PDB file of C-alpha atoms and ligand atoms in Angstrom:
ATOM      1  CA  UNK S  28      29.262  -0.015  12.717  1.00 92.00           C
ATOM      2  CA  UNK S  29      25.570   0.480  11.674  1.00 98.00           C
ATOM      3  CA  UNK S  30      24.215   3.640  10.636  1.00 98.00           C
ATOM      4  CA  UNK S  31      20.474   3.214  10.258  1.00 98.00           C
ATOM      5  CA  UNK S  32      17.526   1.143  11.016  1.00 98.00           C
ATOM      6  CA  UNK S  33      14.861  -0.317   8.509  1.00 98.00           C
ATOM      7  CA  UNK S  34      11.543  -1.526   9.795  1.00 98.00           C
ATOM      8  CA  UNK S  35       8.876  -3.615   8.321  1.00 97.00           C
ATOM      9  CA  UNK S  36       5.520  -2.338   9.504  1.00 97.00           C
ATOM     10  CA  UNK S  37       2.857  -5.006   9.964  1.00 94.00           C
ATOM     11  CA  UNK S  38       3.981  -7.343  12.927  1.00 93.00           C
ATOM     12  CA  UNK S  39       6.996  -5.194  13.843  1.00 96.00           C
ATOM     13  CA  UNK S  40       5.727  -1.690  14.579  1.00 98.00           C
ATOM     14  CA  UNK S  41       2.029  -2.581  15.161  1.00 97.00           C
ATOM     15  CA  UNK S  42      -0.012  -5.837  14.960  1.00 94.00           C
ATOM     16  CA  UNK S  43      -2.146  -4.971  11.910  1.00 94.00           C
ATOM     17  CA  UNK S  44      -1.621  -8.718  10.806  1.00 88.00           C
ATOM     18  CA  UNK S  45      -4.899  -9.515  12.718  1.00 90.00           C
ATOM     19  CA  UNK S  46      -6.901  -6.942  10.756  1.00 95.00           C
ATOM     20  CA  UNK S  47      -5.405  -8.196   7.354  1.00 96.00           C
ATOM     21  CA  UNK S  48      -6.500 -11.657   8.581  1.00 95.00           C
ATOM     22  CA  UNK S  49     -10.032 -10.603   9.291  1.00 97.00           C
ATOM     23  CA  UNK S  50     -10.407  -8.862   5.991  1.00 98.00           C
ATOM     24  CA  UNK S  51      -8.938 -11.660   3.980  1.00 98.00           C
ATOM     25  CA  UNK S  52     -11.068 -14.216   5.780  1.00 98.00           C
ATOM     26  CA  UNK S  53     -14.267 -12.358   5.109  1.00 98.00           C
ATOM     27  CA  UNK S  54     -13.387 -11.876   1.509  1.00 98.00           C
ATOM     28  CA  UNK S  55     -12.430 -15.592   1.164  1.00 98.00           C
ATOM     29  CA  UNK S  56     -15.889 -16.521   2.635  1.00 97.00           C
ATOM     30  CA  UNK S  57     -17.634 -14.671  -0.048  1.00 97.00           C
ATOM     31  CA  UNK S  58     -15.761 -16.449  -2.775  1.00 97.00           C
ATOM     32  CA  UNK S  59     -15.804 -19.911  -1.269  1.00 97.00           C
ATOM     33  CA  UNK S  60     -12.146 -20.066   0.061  1.00 97.00           C
ATOM     34  CA  UNK S  61     -11.340 -20.847   3.467  1.00 97.00           C
ATOM     35  CA  UNK S  62      -8.531 -18.596   4.778  1.00 97.00           C
ATOM     36  CA  UNK S  63      -7.442 -19.960   8.271  1.00 95.00           C
ATOM     37  CA  UNK S  64      -4.765 -18.640  10.664  1.00 91.00           C
ATOM     38  CA  UNK S  65      -2.094 -21.129   9.358  1.00 90.00           C
ATOM     39  CA  UNK S  66      -2.645 -20.190   5.811  1.00 94.00           C
ATOM     40  CA  UNK S  67      -2.676 -16.598   6.800  1.00 91.00           C
ATOM     41  CA  UNK S  68       1.131 -16.950   7.732  1.00 86.00           C
ATOM     42  CA  UNK S  69       1.978 -17.225   4.000  1.00 88.00           C
ATOM     43  CA  UNK S  70       0.352 -13.879   3.466  1.00 91.00           C
ATOM     44  CA  UNK S  71       2.659 -11.957   5.673  1.00 89.00           C
ATOM     45  CA  UNK S  72       4.849  -9.496   3.872  1.00 88.00           C
ATOM     46  CA  UNK S  73       3.226 -10.280   0.549  1.00 91.00           C
ATOM     47  CA  UNK S  74       1.505  -7.350  -1.504  1.00 92.00           C
ATOM     48  CA  UNK S  75      -2.204  -7.064  -1.644  1.00 95.00           C
ATOM     49  CA  UNK S  76      -2.448  -8.552  -5.250  1.00 95.00           C
ATOM     50  CA  UNK S  77      -0.014 -11.314  -4.549  1.00 94.00           C
ATOM     51  CA  UNK S  78      -1.868 -12.348  -1.468  1.00 96.00           C
ATOM     52  CA  UNK S  79      -5.226 -12.508  -3.398  1.00 98.00           C
ATOM     53  CA  UNK S  80      -3.461 -14.614  -6.036  1.00 97.00           C
ATOM     54  CA  UNK S  81      -2.265 -16.993  -3.289  1.00 97.00           C
ATOM     55  CA  UNK S  82      -5.709 -17.158  -1.671  1.00 98.00           C
ATOM     56  CA  UNK S  83      -7.235 -18.044  -5.209  1.00 98.00           C
ATOM     57  CA  UNK S  84      -4.646 -20.766  -5.777  1.00 98.00           C
ATOM     58  CA  UNK S  85      -5.105 -22.108  -2.343  1.00 97.00           C
ATOM     59  CA  UNK S  86      -8.951 -22.464  -3.107  1.00 97.00           C
ATOM     60  CA  UNK S  87      -8.212 -23.908  -6.636  1.00 97.00           C
ATOM     61  CA  UNK S  88      -9.960 -20.757  -8.154  1.00 97.00           C
ATOM     62  CA  UNK S  89      -6.811 -19.214  -9.861  1.00 95.00           C
ATOM     63  CA  UNK S  90      -8.552 -19.154 -13.279  1.00 96.00           C
ATOM     64  CA  UNK S  91     -12.035 -18.041 -12.034  1.00 96.00           C
ATOM     65  CA  UNK S  92     -11.657 -14.308 -12.229  1.00 97.00           C
ATOM     66  CA  UNK S  93     -10.645 -11.692 -14.607  1.00 97.00           C
ATOM     67  CA  UNK S  94      -8.010  -9.040 -13.692  1.00 97.00           C
ATOM     68  CA  UNK S  95     -10.736  -6.608 -13.332  1.00 98.00           C
ATOM     69  CA  UNK S  96     -12.610  -8.773 -10.996  1.00 98.00           C
ATOM     70  CA  UNK S  97      -9.463  -9.491  -9.037  1.00 98.00           C
ATOM     71  CA  UNK S  98      -8.899  -5.638  -8.737  1.00 98.00           C
ATOM     72  CA  UNK S  99     -12.360  -5.290  -7.457  1.00 98.00           C
ATOM     73  CA  UNK S 100     -11.879  -8.246  -4.799  1.00 98.00           C
ATOM     74  CA  UNK S 101      -8.629  -6.575  -3.669  1.00 98.00           C
ATOM     75  CA  UNK S 102     -10.451  -3.195  -3.252  1.00 98.00           C
ATOM     76  CA  UNK S 103     -13.174  -4.891  -1.146  1.00 98.00           C
ATOM     77  CA  UNK S 104     -10.598  -6.350   1.069  1.00 98.00           C
ATOM     78  CA  UNK S 105      -8.829  -3.018   1.496  1.00 98.00           C
ATOM     79  CA  UNK S 106     -12.105  -1.150   2.153  1.00 98.00           C
ATOM     80  CA  UNK S 107     -12.761  -3.631   5.153  1.00 98.00           C
ATOM     81  CA  UNK S 108      -9.089  -3.313   6.324  1.00 98.00           C
ATOM     82  CA  UNK S 109      -9.007   0.417   6.196  1.00 98.00           C
ATOM     83  CA  UNK S 110     -12.292   0.506   8.362  1.00 98.00           C
ATOM     84  CA  UNK S 111     -10.649  -1.672  10.916  1.00 97.00           C
ATOM     85  CA  UNK S 112      -7.720   0.519  11.013  1.00 97.00           C
ATOM     86  CA  UNK S 113      -9.698   3.675  11.994  1.00 97.00           C
ATOM     87  CA  UNK S 114      -9.650   2.545  15.644  1.00 95.00           C
ATOM     88  CA  UNK S 115      -5.704   2.582  15.766  1.00 97.00           C
ATOM     89  CA  UNK S 116      -4.082   4.871  18.313  1.00 98.00           C
ATOM     90  CA  UNK S 117      -0.469   5.234  19.629  1.00 98.00           C
ATOM     91  CA  UNK S 118      -1.486   2.535  22.182  1.00 98.00           C
ATOM     92  CA  UNK S 119      -1.417   0.024  19.402  1.00 98.00           C
ATOM     93  CA  UNK S 120       2.311   0.439  18.935  1.00 98.00           C
ATOM     94  CA  UNK S 121       4.035  -2.947  19.833  1.00 97.00           C
ATOM     95  CA  UNK S 122       5.967  -2.943  23.205  1.00 97.00           C
ATOM     96  CA  UNK S 123       9.235  -1.112  23.110  1.00 97.00           C
ATOM     97  CA  UNK S 124       8.729   0.458  19.654  1.00 98.00           C
ATOM     98  CA  UNK S 125       8.203   4.063  20.959  1.00 98.00           C
ATOM     99  CA  UNK S 126      11.184   3.812  23.197  1.00 98.00           C
ATOM    100  CA  UNK S 127      13.328   2.277  20.392  1.00 98.00           C
ATOM    101  CA  UNK S 128      12.419   5.082  17.902  1.00 98.00           C
ATOM    102  CA  UNK S 129      12.962   7.910  20.527  1.00 98.00           C
ATOM    103  CA  UNK S 130      16.325   6.388  21.373  1.00 98.00           C
ATOM    104  CA  UNK S 131      17.387   6.173  17.722  1.00 98.00           C
ATOM    105  CA  UNK S 132      16.282   9.854  17.195  1.00 97.00           C
ATOM    106  CA  UNK S 133      18.292  10.891  20.224  1.00 97.00           C
ATOM    107  CA  UNK S 134      21.367   9.137  18.945  1.00 97.00           C
ATOM    108  CA  UNK S 135      20.874  10.575  15.461  1.00 97.00           C
ATOM    109  CA  UNK S 136      20.382   7.102  13.915  1.00 98.00           C
ATOM    110  CA  UNK S 137      17.845   7.631  11.050  1.00 98.00           C
ATOM    111  CA  UNK S 138      15.029   5.028  10.480  1.00 98.00           C
ATOM    112  CA  UNK S 139      12.991   4.052   7.493  1.00 98.00           C
ATOM    113  CA  UNK S 140      10.014   1.921   6.659  1.00 98.00           C
ATOM    114  CA  UNK S 141      10.218  -1.010   4.252  1.00 98.00           C
ATOM    115  CA  UNK S 142       6.692  -2.445   4.078  1.00 97.00           C
ATOM    116  CA  UNK S 143       4.701  -3.678   1.109  1.00 95.00           C
ATOM    117  CA  UNK S 144       1.605  -1.870   2.565  1.00 96.00           C
ATOM    118  CA  UNK S 145       0.229   1.157   0.607  1.00 96.00           C
ATOM    119  CA  UNK S 146      -1.459   1.942   3.861  1.00 97.00           C
ATOM    120  CA  UNK S 147       1.792   2.400   5.691  1.00 98.00           C
ATOM    121  CA  UNK S 148       1.708   6.315   5.880  1.00 98.00           C
ATOM    122  CA  UNK S 149      -1.918   6.259   7.112  1.00 98.00           C
ATOM    123  CA  UNK S 150      -0.968   3.745   9.759  1.00 98.00           C
ATOM    124  CA  UNK S 151       2.096   5.554  10.954  1.00 98.00           C
ATOM    125  CA  UNK S 152      -0.075   8.792  11.259  1.00 98.00           C
ATOM    126  CA  UNK S 153      -2.614   6.961  13.404  1.00 98.00           C
ATOM    127  CA  UNK S 154       0.118   5.545  15.607  1.00 98.00           C
ATOM    128  CA  UNK S 155       1.638   9.145  16.018  1.00 98.00           C
ATOM    129  CA  UNK S 156       5.235   8.052  14.879  1.00 98.00           C
ATOM    130  CA  UNK S 157       5.236   9.154  11.302  1.00 98.00           C
ATOM    131  CA  UNK S 158       7.700  11.983  11.971  1.00 97.00           C
ATOM    132  CA  UNK S 159      10.120   9.680  13.427  1.00 97.00           C
ATOM    133  CA  UNK S 160      10.910   8.091  10.117  1.00 98.00           C
ATOM    134  CA  UNK S 161      13.292   9.819   7.703  1.00 98.00           C
ATOM    135  CA  UNK S 162      11.853   7.689   4.725  1.00 97.00           C
ATOM    136  CA  UNK S 163       8.932   5.419   3.802  1.00 98.00           C
ATOM    137  CA  UNK S 164       9.515   3.272   0.706  1.00 98.00           C
ATOM    138  CA  UNK S 165       6.499   3.667  -1.781  1.00 97.00           C
ATOM    139  CA  UNK S 166       5.620   0.082  -2.602  1.00 95.00           C
ATOM    140  CA  UNK S 167       4.091   1.288  -5.820  1.00 94.00           C
ATOM    141  CA  UNK S 168       7.685   2.010  -7.138  1.00 95.00           C
ATOM    142  CA  UNK S 169       8.729  -1.673  -6.718  1.00 95.00           C
ATOM    143  CA  UNK S 170       9.361  -4.131  -9.429  1.00 95.00           C
ATOM    144  CA  UNK S 171       9.451  -7.122  -7.087  1.00 95.00           C
ATOM    145  CA  UNK S 172       8.044  -7.705  -3.672  1.00 92.00           C
ATOM    146  CA  UNK S 173       9.671  -9.520  -0.736  1.00 93.00           C
ATOM    147  CA  UNK S 174      11.578 -11.868  -0.601  1.00 95.00           C
ATOM    148  CA  UNK S 175      13.297  -9.816  -3.319  1.00 97.00           C
ATOM    149  CA  UNK S 176      15.638  -7.342  -1.547  1.00 98.00           C
ATOM    150  CA  UNK S 177      14.671  -4.399  -3.616  1.00 98.00           C
ATOM    151  CA  UNK S 178      12.536  -2.811  -1.034  1.00 98.00           C
ATOM    152  CA  UNK S 179      15.411  -2.973   1.523  1.00 98.00           C
ATOM    153  CA  UNK S 180      17.905  -1.470  -0.850  1.00 98.00           C
ATOM    154  CA  UNK S 181      15.460   1.366  -1.626  1.00 98.00           C
ATOM    155  CA  UNK S 182      15.044   1.958   2.160  1.00 98.00           C
ATOM    156  CA  UNK S 183      18.871   2.156   2.682  1.00 98.00           C
ATOM    157  CA  UNK S 184      19.011   4.626  -0.294  1.00 98.00           C
ATOM    158  CA  UNK S 185      16.455   6.812   1.426  1.00 98.00           C
ATOM    159  CA  UNK S 186      18.688   6.936   4.415  1.00 98.00           C
ATOM    160  CA  UNK S 187      21.804   7.627   2.268  1.00 98.00           C
ATOM    161  CA  UNK S 188      23.582   4.515   3.530  1.00 98.00           C
ATOM    162  CA  UNK S 189      24.511   1.164   2.110  1.00 98.00           C
ATOM    163  CA  UNK S 190      22.423  -1.938   2.828  1.00 98.00           C
ATOM    164  CA  UNK S 191      25.285  -3.496   4.880  1.00 98.00           C
ATOM    165  CA  UNK S 192      25.330  -0.408   7.055  1.00 98.00           C
ATOM    166  CA  UNK S 193      21.676  -1.050   8.034  1.00 98.00           C
ATOM    167  CA  UNK S 194      19.915  -3.080  10.532  1.00 98.00           C
ATOM    168  CA  UNK S 195      16.616  -4.532   9.198  1.00 98.00           C
ATOM    169  CA  UNK S 196      13.639  -5.663  11.436  1.00 98.00           C
ATOM    170  CA  UNK S 197      11.256  -8.223  10.119  1.00 97.00           C
ATOM    171  CA  UNK S 198       8.556 -10.592  11.343  1.00 94.00           C
ATOM    172  CA  UNK S 199       8.019 -12.519   8.198  1.00 91.00           C
ATOM    173  CA  UNK S 200      10.333 -15.225   6.504  1.00 92.00           C
ATOM    174  CA  UNK S 201       9.934 -13.379   3.144  1.00 92.00           C
ATOM    175  CA  UNK S 202      11.255 -10.141   4.710  1.00 96.00           C
ATOM    176  CA  UNK S 203      14.176 -11.897   6.454  1.00 97.00           C
ATOM    177  CA  UNK S 204      15.117 -13.586   3.210  1.00 97.00           C
ATOM    178  CA  UNK S 205      15.071 -10.082   1.417  1.00 98.00           C
ATOM    179  CA  UNK S 206      17.129  -8.394   4.287  1.00 98.00           C
ATOM    180  CA  UNK S 207      19.757 -11.145   3.960  1.00 98.00           C
ATOM    181  CA  UNK S 208      19.856 -11.063   0.184  1.00 98.00           C
ATOM    182  CA  UNK S 209      21.144  -7.597   0.298  1.00 98.00           C
ATOM    183  CA  UNK S 210      23.603  -8.377   3.133  1.00 97.00           C
ATOM    184  CA  UNK S 211      21.863  -6.342   5.821  1.00 98.00           C
ATOM    185  CA  UNK S 212      21.879  -7.394   9.451  1.00 98.00           C
ATOM    186  CA  UNK S 213      18.563  -9.019  10.235  1.00 98.00           C
ATOM    187  CA  UNK S 214      16.583  -8.751  13.378  1.00 98.00           C
ATOM    188  CA  UNK S 215      13.787 -11.415  13.448  1.00 98.00           C
ATOM    189  CA  UNK S 216      10.764 -10.325  15.464  1.00 97.00           C
ATOM    190  CA  UNK S 217       9.065 -13.654  16.460  1.00 95.00           C
ATOM    191  CA  UNK S 218       5.389 -14.118  16.722  1.00 87.00           C
ATOM    192  CA  UNK S 219       5.029 -17.897  16.831  1.00 77.00           C
ATOM    193  CA  UNK S 220       6.505 -19.292  13.689  1.00 81.00           C
ATOM    194  CA  UNK S 221      10.438 -19.673  13.699  1.00 90.00           C
ATOM    195  CA  UNK S 222      12.421 -17.310  11.324  1.00 95.00           C
ATOM    196  CA  UNK S 223      15.240 -18.975   9.445  1.00 97.00           C
ATOM    197  CA  UNK S 224      18.362 -16.907   8.794  1.00 98.00           C
ATOM    198  CA  UNK S 225      17.902 -14.041  11.154  1.00 98.00           C
ATOM    199  CA  UNK S 226      21.130 -12.709  12.875  1.00 98.00           C
ATOM    200  CA  UNK S 227      19.312 -11.987  16.017  1.00 97.00           C
ATOM    201  CA  UNK S 228      15.716 -12.803  17.241  1.00 97.00           C
ATOM    202  CA  UNK S 229      13.545 -11.322  19.814  1.00 98.00           C
ATOM    203  CA  UNK S 230       9.977 -11.298  20.762  1.00 97.00           C
ATOM    204  CA  UNK S 231       9.626  -7.606  21.345  1.00 97.00           C
ATOM    205  CA  UNK S 232      12.147  -4.648  20.825  1.00 97.00           C
ATOM    206  CA  UNK S 233      12.490  -4.089  24.612  1.00 97.00           C
ATOM    207  CA  UNK S 234      14.789  -7.231  24.415  1.00 97.00           C
ATOM    208  CA  UNK S 235      17.424  -5.394  22.221  1.00 97.00           C
ATOM    209  CA  UNK S 236      20.385  -3.241  23.223  1.00 96.00           C
ATOM    210  CA  UNK S 237      20.826  -0.498  20.700  1.00 97.00           C
ATOM    211  CA  UNK S 238      24.461   0.059  21.239  1.00 97.00           C
ATOM    212  CA  UNK S 239      25.232  -3.592  20.728  1.00 96.00           C
ATOM    213  CA  UNK S 240      23.259  -3.540  17.562  1.00 97.00           C
ATOM    214  CA  UNK S 241      24.989  -0.417  16.178  1.00 97.00           C
ATOM    215  CA  UNK S 242      28.377  -2.262  16.793  1.00 96.00           C
ATOM    216  CA  UNK S 243      27.425  -5.280  14.582  1.00 92.00           C
TER     217      UNK S 243
HETATM  218  C1  G6P E 384       2.366  -6.219   4.547  1.00 86.71           C
HETATM  219  C2  G6P E 384       1.564  -7.192   5.146  1.00 86.71           C
HETATM  220  C3  G6P E 384       0.713  -8.077   4.187  1.00 86.71           C
HETATM  221  C4  G6P E 384      -0.072  -7.045   3.288  1.00 86.71           C
HETATM  222  C5  G6P E 384       0.884  -6.028   2.636  1.00 86.71           C
HETATM  223  C6  G6P E 384       0.102  -5.145   1.729  1.00 86.71           C
HETATM  224  O1  G6P E 384       3.314  -6.695   3.923  1.00 86.71           O
HETATM  225  O2  G6P E 384       2.366  -7.955   5.886  1.00 86.71           O
HETATM  226  O3  G6P E 384       0.010  -8.898   4.916  1.00 86.71           O
HETATM  227  O4  G6P E 384      -0.723  -7.855   2.250  1.00 86.71           O
HETATM  228  O5  G6P E 384       1.507  -5.325   3.565  1.00 86.71           O
HETATM  229  O6  G6P E 384      -0.779  -4.209   2.562  1.00 86.71           O
HETATM  230  P1  G6P E 384      -1.768  -3.265   2.001  1.00 86.71           P
HETATM  231  O7  G6P E 384      -2.144  -2.487   3.132  1.00 86.71           O
HETATM  232  O8  G6P E 384      -1.122  -2.393   0.890  1.00 86.71           O
HETATM  233  O9  G6P E 384      -2.897  -4.086   1.521  1.00 86.71           O
HETATM  234 MG1   MG E 385       5.428  -7.961   8.659  1.00 86.71          MG
END
């Protein structure tokens, strides 16, 4: 019997992946690294600084910038990303998310967010669902990013449940790997690329039966 739901944000609650892509692609253009859609897949679920490191390595520029310069580049990317986020409204929730959260709240099943994004509280506020989460893991407190399970273990702690008592929702392979590494039940939300190791997959949350999930 499961007692709580733990959600990734980007690609599960809302499609902010397209805004991350625009902002990274534009930053890449400034420093001469081509960030295309296929390479962008490797950035899903990965923290801002780790994403920048991957982009620099992709362009063979891993030794071209000091830490200070890299922090400035990451800040530039985030400024553009946050500008793009200003237009978010509750209409940007992915299909079935609002209904799923309402149903969980009605049933008394607590929900938490396990996202590497430091912008998560702001995004949830814009989407009008922040109050529906009992906890949001602060990624600044983490020692390791996904695929390490730390963020999912912390999210379960926020809900006062064990990882194996939670159902985790993820659209990125790094996230599915983190969920499974702490023995949580994994729902893979597909957006094109296959997800390996998920216990159940769907294209949107409307396809899921909550009572069946809680009995896993
Ligand atoms: C999520 C996204 C990543 C993003 C990371 C950090 O995991 O999938 O693409 O890099 O959050 O987001 P932030 O808003 O803090 O830059
Ligand atoms: Mg995601």
